[in-house]
DNA sequence: CGTGATCATACGTCGTACGCATGGTTGCAC
DNA sequence: GTGCAACCATGCGTACGACGTATGATCACG
């Protein structure tokens, strides 16, 4: 019911006003704008009514701004310019050549997958800025849902999210330098039944993965330490505090010994994931397309 | 038919956006604004659609701005502020205590009536700026019609204009220092039948006034010189180039001799005039009221 | 004194914003 | 776990208002 507002001014009307100021004729300006003369005539009347001042004086030869009109036109120029600036800023963000994409990934990818992926992507799309954040899996999904990031790199696909495999990494067993199995090239997980295990806390994707492998092997080792960080886990193993199952790239970093696993399914698959309930912004879409085109799964 | 425009953004929607950003809840912001929750919800959707970006992420606990939304909100704050600034500037102009009024008047009033009038008005309304312009009568009427000035001081009331008498000035005859009538206190216009007359060009209000007086007296003197400026005319008379009929105040300024006229109607009435097809701005109205209240006609 | 150009307005149509009521989700409490 | 409460989105009917076409009123110019 209420139709009396303080700020109903249309930005469009203001931009029409500028055209009108330049043209000096309602008819001519309307043609330039691409509307009818009465429509522009009424848009002007509407603005004058809302602002409470006469903006243009009507003369037999056209229209001419009143002193108040000069003020309004100057302000309109400013407002329209700032609106255009806003649109430009948003467009720039969405421009597939110059925009920005936010990517969240797991700590365990920070030194391996992510740098290689981004180096290749940056070479192809140098204008796109990639904002990175390292987070646990559940934070990644939350941030995806909240729009804080457009893309995530995870090991699991969540409900309602697209998921594109990027790379499969072999998992290895790491043991301390003095461990009984240290000279083996290849071990079966079942051989670790009596070892103490260092792994990630419950709730982490890596933990679920390792638990699955252990269950398949029919063992459930004692867990000595838990850490969210795979590099830390490798360090604990190197210090003799247990054994662990980690991605190949983490083996040996601080002195642990990596042993290949005999089970062929001992891999973790990392995938790009994003919301599907609304279309991706162009820069994010471009990164997805890049991954899809590269065939990063080797 | 097409109602798809580039710039349809409502300033009002932007100000709603600010409220929404502060509140963090659609329902709460809608209540603060004084509208319904669905209306605000759809205003937000409208803006997001027009700008092509998601501004707020919907969470079960309320809404939270997306990174793009932060940009939009910042721009909206700017746009709304500048709109308010515009409204304030216009309001200030219209404020009866601090506004502005433009007054056009005739050259022949510049040294007599206008200074006295404005001194008195300024004492009563010190905040109002009066912008003055001196113009011929027909320019005054044109500028009134075109909105260049709000008020005029003229000797005639034009069609469709209000006219309020301000002051009646006596007209006198001025003659050169050596003129045969120079010692007379009072003369009749008929006595000037054989003199050469200096007056204003045809089309000037003063000319029409003098012509009328001469016709009443039954004479039509030869015109030796014409000038639009009464001070110049008085100077020409002082130099012996003829006689003239001018307002009392101009007599003797550069050596001419002023003689009272015997005809009682030999006066010019100056009045304040303005357009009546739309209401006067408050500052102008205040000047009109001042004149009306003072009873300047003496 | 007509003629053309100007802007304003009457009119019918149609889009759309409004409020009310309802629906779908989600977090929280018990 | 299971209801409960809070949140935002949406369907619906209404009514306002903006649109274009056509017409009117006014005025400069030839």
XYZ file of C-alpha atoms (C1' of nucleotides) in Angstrom:
656
model
C 0.000 0.000 0.000
C 2.707 2.423 1.013
C 4.131 3.990 -2.066
C 5.591 7.092 -0.489
C 9.316 6.573 -0.084
C 12.166 8.970 0.438
C 14.614 7.397 -1.971
C 12.862 6.058 -4.980
C 15.085 7.788 -7.496
C 16.020 5.612 -10.397
C 19.639 5.656 -11.436
C 18.303 5.212 -14.928
C 16.325 8.439 -14.684
C 19.481 10.238 -13.666
C 21.380 8.928 -16.651
C 18.478 10.024 -18.827
C 18.811 13.440 -17.255
C 22.405 13.682 -18.416
C 21.401 12.819 -21.956
C 18.688 15.417 -21.746
C 21.106 18.024 -20.494
C 23.431 17.359 -23.403
C 20.723 17.329 -26.026
C 18.665 20.259 -24.806
C 15.559 18.727 -26.363
C 13.301 16.107 -24.856
C 12.409 14.650 -28.234
C 15.996 14.411 -29.381
C 17.242 12.962 -26.111
C 14.432 10.409 -26.083
C 15.467 9.255 -29.559
C 19.091 8.982 -28.466
C 18.115 7.014 -25.388
C 15.812 4.850 -27.397
C 12.536 5.630 -25.727
C 9.536 7.750 -26.551
C 9.278 11.449 -25.963
C 6.407 11.202 -23.448
C 8.317 8.649 -21.435
C 11.304 10.926 -21.064
C 9.047 13.872 -20.454
C 7.429 12.048 -17.584
C 10.687 10.721 -16.220
C 11.789 14.330 -15.937
C 8.558 15.338 -14.266
C 8.961 12.399 -11.892
C 12.447 13.472 -10.879
C 11.377 17.070 -10.432
C 8.515 15.948 -8.272
C 10.685 13.698 -6.131
C 13.425 16.254 -5.647
C 10.980 19.107 -5.247
C 12.705 21.417 -7.680
C 12.310 22.339 -11.292
C 15.289 20.919 -13.167
C 14.655 22.130 -16.689
C 12.860 25.197 -17.841
C 10.592 24.423 -20.785
C 11.134 26.791 -23.633
C 9.508 26.796 -27.050
C 12.833 25.787 -28.543
C 13.601 22.979 -26.145
C 14.587 22.728 -22.513
C 17.251 24.534 -20.547
C 18.517 23.685 -17.075
C 17.539 25.938 -14.201
C 20.202 26.838 -11.628
C 18.842 24.093 -9.381
C 18.910 21.839 -12.410
C 22.616 22.477 -12.844
C 23.135 21.197 -9.332
C 20.989 18.156 -9.961
C 22.708 17.405 -13.258
C 26.114 17.714 -11.667
C 25.077 15.346 -8.901
C 23.484 12.996 -11.418
C 26.699 12.907 -13.394
C 28.488 11.937 -10.213
C 25.953 9.305 -9.207
C 25.801 7.702 -12.621
C 29.583 7.656 -12.848
C 29.840 5.923 -9.515
C 27.208 3.449 -10.461
C 29.082 2.692 -13.669
C 32.208 2.315 -11.586
C 30.458 -0.225 -9.424
C 29.260 -2.175 -12.432
C 32.748 -2.029 -13.909
C 34.269 -3.297 -10.682
C 31.850 -6.185 -10.553
C 32.322 -6.937 -14.232
C 36.053 -6.903 -13.762
C 35.736 -9.431 -11.012
C 33.683 -11.585 -13.300
C 35.779 -11.082 -16.410
C 37.234 -14.444 -17.424
C 40.491 -12.705 -18.337
C 40.984 -10.400 -15.407
C 38.823 -11.599 -12.588
C 39.479 -13.422 -9.393
C 38.807 -16.873 -8.110
C 39.061 -18.069 -4.541
C 40.331 -21.559 -3.972
C 40.404 -23.435 -0.713
C 42.467 -26.580 -0.329
C 43.913 -28.888 2.246
C 47.214 -28.291 3.953
C 48.458 -31.533 2.504
C 48.285 -30.127 -0.986
C 50.114 -26.900 -0.277
C 53.554 -28.065 -1.324
C 52.680 -30.574 -4.000
C 49.595 -30.326 -6.105
C 48.600 -26.684 -5.716
C 51.850 -25.011 -6.809
C 52.071 -27.126 -9.941
C 48.432 -26.666 -10.807
C 48.524 -22.915 -10.344
C 51.796 -22.465 -12.223
C 50.225 -24.090 -15.269
C 46.950 -22.204 -14.898
C 48.679 -18.885 -14.427
C 50.629 -19.387 -17.628
C 47.397 -19.780 -19.521
C 45.355 -17.113 -17.700
C 47.861 -14.601 -16.343
C 45.188 -11.979 -15.638
C 43.258 -14.047 -13.162
C 44.133 -13.595 -9.554
C 43.808 -16.711 -7.437
C 43.187 -16.185 -3.751
C 44.201 -19.215 -1.747
C 43.168 -20.466 1.641
C 44.192 -23.627 3.424
C 41.492 -25.215 5.494
C 40.276 -28.547 6.832
C 37.769 -30.362 4.654
C 34.675 -29.397 6.599
C 35.685 -25.742 6.528
C 36.085 -25.969 2.793
C 32.557 -27.253 2.369
C 31.202 -24.620 4.705
C 33.015 -21.839 2.872
C 31.773 -23.148 -0.438
C 28.222 -23.033 0.859
C 28.674 -19.556 2.248
C 30.166 -18.194 -0.925
C 33.489 -17.382 0.721
C 35.285 -19.465 -1.905
C 34.183 -20.592 -5.325
C 36.333 -23.675 -5.629
C 37.721 -26.260 -3.279
C 40.250 -29.031 -3.574
C 39.114 -31.965 -1.502
C 39.170 -35.712 -1.374
C 35.431 -36.131 -1.079
C 32.458 -34.845 -2.927
C 29.820 -33.333 -0.701
C 26.081 -33.425 -1.273
C 25.030 -30.951 -3.914
C 28.553 -30.176 -5.058
C 30.166 -30.920 -8.352
C 33.433 -32.818 -8.152
C 36.070 -33.136 -10.822
C 39.046 -35.436 -10.192
C 42.304 -33.597 -10.538
C 44.977 -36.060 -9.530
C 45.424 -39.416 -7.946
C 48.292 -39.702 -5.499
C 49.751 -42.955 -4.291
C 49.722 -43.542 -0.562
C 52.748 -45.030 1.105
C 53.590 -46.291 4.536
C 56.206 -44.299 6.362
C 58.226 -45.912 9.139
C 61.020 -44.667 11.411
C 64.602 -45.099 10.176
C 65.149 -47.966 12.607
C 61.909 -49.794 11.871
C 61.978 -53.534 11.157
C 60.451 -53.021 7.716
C 62.754 -50.175 6.698
C 64.503 -52.140 3.933
C 61.385 -53.465 2.279
C 60.371 -52.071 -1.067
C 56.758 -52.985 -0.639
C 54.591 -53.936 2.309
C 51.033 -55.014 2.886
C 49.018 -53.020 5.375
C 48.278 -56.159 7.366
C 51.944 -56.279 8.357
C 51.357 -53.147 10.449
C 48.768 -54.775 12.691
C 50.987 -54.501 15.747
C 52.519 -51.101 15.039
C 51.411 -47.904 16.638
C 49.789 -45.562 14.147
C 50.120 -41.804 13.778
C 47.237 -40.311 11.847
C 44.797 -37.430 11.610
C 41.973 -36.873 14.090
C 38.521 -38.258 13.387
C 36.529 -36.106 11.045
C 39.347 -35.452 8.646
C 39.037 -36.863 5.168
C 42.474 -38.379 5.412
C 41.476 -40.225 8.559
C 38.428 -41.698 6.863
C 40.589 -42.799 3.963
C 43.183 -44.485 6.166
C 40.511 -46.084 8.360
C 38.955 -47.561 5.235
C 42.247 -49.044 4.086
C 42.932 -50.517 7.516
C 39.485 -52.045 7.651
C 40.027 -53.578 4.224
C 43.255 -55.104 5.505
C 41.402 -56.412 8.533
C 43.519 -54.636 11.136
C 42.968 -51.850 13.662
C 46.272 -50.642 15.049
C 46.635 -48.618 18.218
C 46.765 -44.905 17.527
C 49.631 -43.180 19.318
C 49.320 -39.616 18.065
C 46.911 -37.548 16.044
C 47.729 -34.423 14.094
C 45.820 -32.496 11.494
C 49.013 -31.839 9.564
C 50.524 -34.564 7.408
C 53.986 -32.989 7.550
C 53.802 -33.095 11.323
C 52.729 -36.722 11.172
C 55.724 -37.573 9.025
C 57.928 -35.817 11.512
C 56.467 -37.834 14.386
C 57.091 -41.033 12.455
C 60.676 -40.035 11.726
C 61.089 -39.491 15.464
C 60.055 -43.087 16.057
C 56.621 -42.439 17.489
C 54.791 -44.829 15.176
C 54.041 -45.531 11.538
C 51.683 -43.720 9.222
C 49.977 -43.837 5.895
C 50.602 -40.625 3.951
C 50.736 -39.454 0.351
C 53.899 -40.376 -1.460
C 55.198 -36.829 -1.503
C 55.420 -36.657 2.289
C 57.635 -39.707 2.687
C 61.184 -39.072 3.816
C 60.874 -35.346 4.244
C 62.334 -35.372 7.730
C 63.956 -38.800 7.811
C 61.141 -41.312 7.686
C 61.321 -44.236 5.288
C 58.595 -44.606 2.695
C 57.423 -48.047 1.656
C 55.134 -48.752 -1.262
C 51.853 -50.421 -0.443
C 50.938 -53.662 -2.123
C 47.237 -52.874 -2.270
C 46.545 -51.174 -5.612
C 43.684 -49.083 -4.215
C 45.991 -47.289 -1.817
C 45.597 -43.895 -3.388
C 43.903 -40.660 -2.581
C 42.059 -38.830 -5.288
C 42.012 -35.093 -5.108
C 39.213 -33.303 -6.903
C 38.042 -29.829 -7.617
C 34.640 -29.186 -6.102
C 32.109 -26.350 -6.332
C 28.504 -25.505 -5.758
C 26.061 -26.388 -8.458
C 23.009 -24.484 -7.271
C 24.165 -21.435 -9.181
C 26.547 -20.964 -12.092
C 30.205 -20.426 -11.417
C 31.685 -17.006 -11.985
C 33.637 -16.915 -15.258
C 37.115 -16.921 -13.669
C 36.235 -19.957 -11.581
C 34.668 -21.634 -14.577
C 37.857 -21.032 -16.475
C 39.907 -22.794 -13.832
C 37.501 -25.730 -13.925
C 37.734 -25.850 -17.698
C 41.487 -25.697 -17.472
C 41.622 -28.668 -15.122
C 39.168 -30.591 -17.244
C 41.140 -29.870 -20.411
C 44.531 -30.658 -18.966
C 43.647 -34.145 -17.885
C 45.564 -33.700 -14.671
C 44.787 -37.151 -13.516
C 48.009 -38.976 -14.360
C 7.043 -3.225 -23.916
C 10.607 -4.121 -23.035
C 11.289 -3.210 -19.504
C 14.861 -4.411 -19.456
C 17.107 -1.430 -18.851
C 20.720 -1.165 -17.856
C 20.272 1.374 -15.074
C 17.042 0.774 -13.303
C 18.593 0.615 -9.872
C 16.567 2.349 -7.245
C 18.467 4.553 -4.845
C 15.944 3.383 -2.320
C 16.945 -0.228 -2.819
C 20.538 0.747 -2.179
C 19.649 2.442 1.079
C 17.706 -0.672 2.036
C 20.826 -2.640 1.284
C 22.762 -0.623 3.837
C 20.128 -1.279 6.459
C 20.247 -4.945 5.599
C 24.018 -5.011 5.870
C 23.845 -3.483 9.327
C 21.091 -5.730 10.567
C 22.241 -9.024 9.109
C 18.660 -10.256 9.000
C 16.106 -9.604 6.308
C 13.229 -9.743 8.744
C 14.832 -7.353 11.202
C 15.952 -4.901 8.528
C 12.495 -4.949 6.956
C 10.978 -4.020 10.295
C 13.480 -1.198 10.756
C 12.802 0.108 7.284
C 9.106 -0.191 7.792
C 8.261 -2.662 5.090
C 7.474 -6.337 4.943
C 10.031 -9.101 4.919
C 9.055 -10.393 1.471
C 9.359 -6.924 0.000
C 12.898 -6.502 1.253
C 13.715 -10.051 0.274
C 12.628 -9.348 -3.257
C 14.309 -5.962 -3.386
C 17.547 -7.761 -2.593
C 16.892 -10.386 -5.258
C 16.114 -7.567 -7.702
C 19.410 -5.839 -7.014
C 21.343 -9.072 -7.265
C 19.686 -9.811 -10.560
C 20.388 -6.375 -11.965
C 24.005 -6.310 -10.877
C 24.541 -9.936 -11.774
C 26.207 -10.874 -8.510
C 25.122 -12.418 -5.271
C 25.266 -9.716 -2.622
C 24.290 -11.633 0.486
C 24.762 -15.269 1.265
C 21.643 -16.720 2.869
C 22.425 -18.586 6.038
C 20.022 -20.261 8.428
C 20.855 -17.587 10.986
C 20.426 -14.610 8.703
C 22.304 -13.143 5.788
C 25.963 -12.342 5.389
C 27.576 -10.264 2.641
C 29.628 -12.042 0.019
C 32.930 -10.481 -1.057
C 31.148 -8.999 -4.065
C 28.467 -7.866 -1.681
C 31.026 -5.906 0.309
C 31.902 -4.042 -2.844
C 28.275 -3.374 -3.623
C 27.519 -2.233 -0.095
C 30.484 0.106 -0.091
C 29.362 1.586 -3.389
C 25.786 1.798 -2.139
C 26.940 3.699 0.932
C 28.673 6.130 -1.365
C 25.742 6.496 -3.737
C 23.200 6.990 -0.977
C 25.430 9.531 0.737
C 25.788 11.519 -2.443
C 22.095 11.383 -3.061
C 21.481 12.679 0.434
C 24.012 15.386 -0.243
C 22.087 16.400 -3.334
C 18.829 16.527 -1.441
C 20.497 18.549 1.296
C 21.926 20.984 -1.220
C 18.522 21.494 -2.808
C 16.842 21.808 0.559
C 19.382 24.378 1.603
C 18.647 26.403 -1.467
C 14.990 26.329 -0.626
C 15.403 26.982 3.069
C 13.722 30.288 3.893
C 16.553 31.091 6.287
C 19.565 30.149 4.235
C 18.557 30.002 0.636
C 19.074 32.213 -2.314
C 16.917 34.501 -4.360
C 17.748 36.020 -7.718
C 16.501 39.500 -8.386
C 16.634 41.362 -11.669
C 16.054 45.093 -11.816
C 16.519 48.095 -14.022
C 19.706 50.103 -14.181
C 17.778 53.136 -13.018
C 17.199 51.501 -9.641
C 20.734 50.454 -8.996
C 21.747 53.454 -6.932
C 18.471 54.365 -5.300
C 15.804 51.832 -4.543
C 17.695 48.562 -4.602
C 20.410 49.356 -2.060
C 17.898 50.632 0.463
C 15.542 47.741 -0.062
C 18.231 45.123 0.269
C 19.836 46.699 3.292
C 16.550 46.450 5.134
C 15.846 42.928 3.903
C 19.307 41.696 4.735
C 18.939 42.945 8.291
C 15.845 40.820 8.691
C 17.049 37.744 6.763
C 20.825 37.750 6.962
C 21.112 34.135 5.791
C 19.533 34.685 2.417
C 21.875 35.446 -0.417
C 20.475 37.793 -3.020
C 21.934 37.504 -6.487
C 21.407 40.657 -8.484
C 21.303 41.348 -12.188
C 20.617 44.591 -14.000
C 18.700 44.218 -17.199
C 16.275 46.022 -19.503
C 12.612 45.395 -18.806
C 12.051 42.860 -21.564
C 15.062 40.854 -20.443
C 13.662 40.790 -16.954
C 10.392 39.326 -18.151
C 12.200 36.789 -20.298
C 14.444 35.725 -17.431
C 11.456 35.405 -15.149
C 9.799 33.130 -17.684
C 12.927 31.064 -18.106
C 13.472 30.651 -14.412
C 16.791 32.494 -14.458
C 15.507 34.856 -11.804
C 12.672 34.499 -9.348
C 11.893 38.149 -8.821
C 12.051 41.289 -10.906
C 11.708 44.976 -10.193
C 9.920 46.661 -13.058
C 7.590 49.460 -13.850
C 5.033 47.322 -15.643
C 3.216 44.133 -14.860
C 3.441 41.536 -17.586
C 0.760 39.039 -18.502
C 0.622 36.167 -16.077
C 2.900 37.783 -13.536
C 2.110 38.976 -10.081
C 3.024 42.581 -9.377
C 3.427 44.218 -6.020
C 4.071 48.002 -5.880
C 7.217 48.805 -3.972
C 7.727 52.497 -4.342
C 6.460 55.490 -6.250
C 9.107 57.952 -7.396
C 8.419 61.465 -8.573
C 9.556 62.368 -12.042
C 11.179 65.715 -12.689
C 12.317 67.680 -15.690
C 16.042 68.211 -15.952
C 17.420 71.096 -17.987
C 20.939 72.361 -18.698
C 22.449 74.932 -16.294
C 21.914 77.724 -18.830
C 18.383 76.789 -19.751
C 15.707 79.464 -19.789
C 13.644 77.634 -17.165
C 16.562 76.931 -14.849
C 15.258 79.182 -12.062
C 11.732 77.833 -12.052
C 10.627 75.740 -9.109
C 7.898 74.028 -11.049
C 7.075 73.655 -14.715
C 4.337 72.177 -16.827
C 5.352 69.691 -19.463
C 3.653 71.781 -22.133
C 6.322 74.422 -21.627
C 8.851 72.017 -23.160
C 7.063 71.781 -26.499
C 9.913 73.478 -28.360
C 12.798 71.922 -26.480
C 14.827 69.013 -27.758
C 14.303 65.902 -25.690
C 16.798 63.299 -24.532
C 15.142 60.025 -23.618
C 15.360 56.258 -23.797
C 14.914 54.269 -27.013
C 11.530 52.906 -27.986
C 10.698 49.691 -26.205
C 11.941 50.749 -22.818
C 9.417 51.123 -20.064
C 10.718 54.563 -19.233
C 10.173 55.638 -22.825
C 6.589 54.479 -22.747
C 6.053 56.351 -19.496
C 7.513 59.613 -20.814
C 5.677 59.298 -24.113
C 2.427 58.945 -22.190
C 3.095 62.067 -20.146
C 3.988 64.051 -23.245
C 0.843 62.908 -24.995
C -1.206 63.936 -21.967
C 0.392 67.374 -22.175
C -0.393 67.542 -25.872
C 3.160 67.977 -27.074
C 5.666 65.888 -29.051
C 9.133 67.380 -28.795
C 11.957 66.560 -31.150
C 14.189 63.842 -29.774
C 17.853 64.724 -29.989
C 19.459 61.719 -28.320
C 18.448 58.324 -27.017
C 20.212 56.312 -24.347
C 19.186 53.294 -22.355
C 20.879 54.673 -19.266
C 19.185 57.401 -17.242
C 22.478 58.557 -15.742
C 23.832 59.041 -19.247
C 20.726 60.947 -20.202
C 21.196 63.272 -17.274
C 24.777 63.796 -18.354
C 23.700 64.655 -21.877
C 21.218 67.178 -20.511
C 23.878 68.737 -18.280
C 26.024 69.116 -21.404
C 23.276 71.157 -22.989
C 22.073 68.606 -25.501
C 18.395 68.845 -24.556
C 15.975 68.373 -21.707
C 14.698 65.133 -20.197
C 12.173 63.634 -17.837
C 13.852 61.425 -15.235
C 13.226 60.194 -11.711
C 13.916 62.759 -9.043
C 17.041 60.994 -7.858
C 18.843 61.505 -11.128
C 18.429 65.287 -11.242
C 21.581 67.349 -10.778
C 23.982 64.481 -10.568
C 26.312 65.912 -13.148
C 25.155 69.522 -13.218
C 21.675 69.468 -14.694
C 18.905 71.428 -13.023
C 15.851 69.556 -11.794
C 12.452 71.146 -11.934
C 9.328 69.730 -10.336
C 6.504 68.856 -12.642
C 3.127 70.425 -12.075
C 1.206 67.363 -13.232
C 0.493 65.210 -10.143
C 0.611 61.960 -12.107
C 4.233 62.474 -13.038
C 5.548 59.504 -11.131
C 6.891 56.102 -11.894
C 5.786 53.170 -9.818
C 8.255 50.407 -9.282
C 6.922 46.982 -8.395
C 8.147 43.561 -7.543
C 7.019 40.996 -10.102
C 7.178 37.210 -10.336
C 5.672 34.216 -12.059
C 2.430 32.893 -10.710
C 2.223 29.598 -12.607
C 4.193 27.880 -9.876
C 4.832 28.718 -6.241
C 7.788 30.867 -5.332
C 10.751 29.262 -3.617
C 10.712 30.058 0.113
C 13.563 32.601 0.017
C 11.871 34.537 -2.777
C 8.556 34.312 -0.994
C 10.206 35.749 2.064
C 11.436 38.775 0.128
C 7.945 39.298 -1.266
C 6.458 39.047 2.204
C 9.038 41.486 3.475
C 8.143 44.052 0.858
C 4.447 43.557 1.460
C 4.883 43.921 5.205
C 7.104 46.984 5.050
C 4.693 49.096 3.042
C 7.507 50.509 0.978
C 5.243 52.698 -1.070
C 5.684 56.105 0.537
C -0.865 34.087 -40.615
C 0.106 29.614 -41.495
C 3.393 25.864 -40.557
C 6.300 23.075 -38.107
C 8.465 21.966 -33.942
C 8.343 21.948 -29.203
C 6.779 19.589 -24.665
C 2.537 18.052 -21.923
C -1.352 15.067 -21.332
C -5.344 11.632 -21.971
C -5.949 6.852 -22.521
C -5.731 1.917 -22.585
C -2.559 -1.828 -21.597
C 0.511 -4.376 -19.116
C 4.287 -5.144 -16.147
C 5.499 -5.455 -11.542
C 5.965 -4.243 -6.634
C 3.288 -4.659 -2.818
C 1.359 -7.296 1.529
C -0.518 -11.615 3.159
C -0.087 -16.209 3.689
C 2.530 -20.299 3.146
C 6.406 -23.353 2.295
C 11.115 -25.248 2.873
C 15.450 -25.351 5.726
C 18.151 -25.237 9.428
C 19.800 -24.547 14.145
C 18.635 -25.278 18.826
C 16.522 -27.050 22.940
C 14.681 -30.513 25.598
C 15.854 -37.551 18.148
C 12.212 -34.915 17.648
C 9.710 -31.097 17.902
C 10.093 -25.970 17.895
C 11.301 -21.588 16.450
C 13.556 -18.554 13.330
C 14.972 -17.620 9.018
C 14.371 -16.515 3.976
C 11.860 -17.713 -0.433
C 7.720 -17.936 -3.059
C 2.727 -18.270 -4.707
C -1.232 -15.333 -5.025
C -4.340 -11.567 -5.803
C -4.471 -6.582 -6.046
C -3.438 -2.184 -7.380
C -0.394 1.248 -8.756
C 2.156 3.246 -12.215
C 5.095 3.336 -16.396
C 4.890 2.467 -21.055
C 3.653 3.789 -26.155
C 0.216 5.875 -29.309
C -2.339 9.572 -30.294
C -3.630 14.203 -29.406
C -3.453 18.860 -27.515
C -1.445 23.436 -26.347
C 2.002 26.704 -27.126
C 5.274 29.353 -29.587
C 9.125 30.580 -33.004
C 9.823 31.380 -37.644
C 9.058 32.258 -42.363
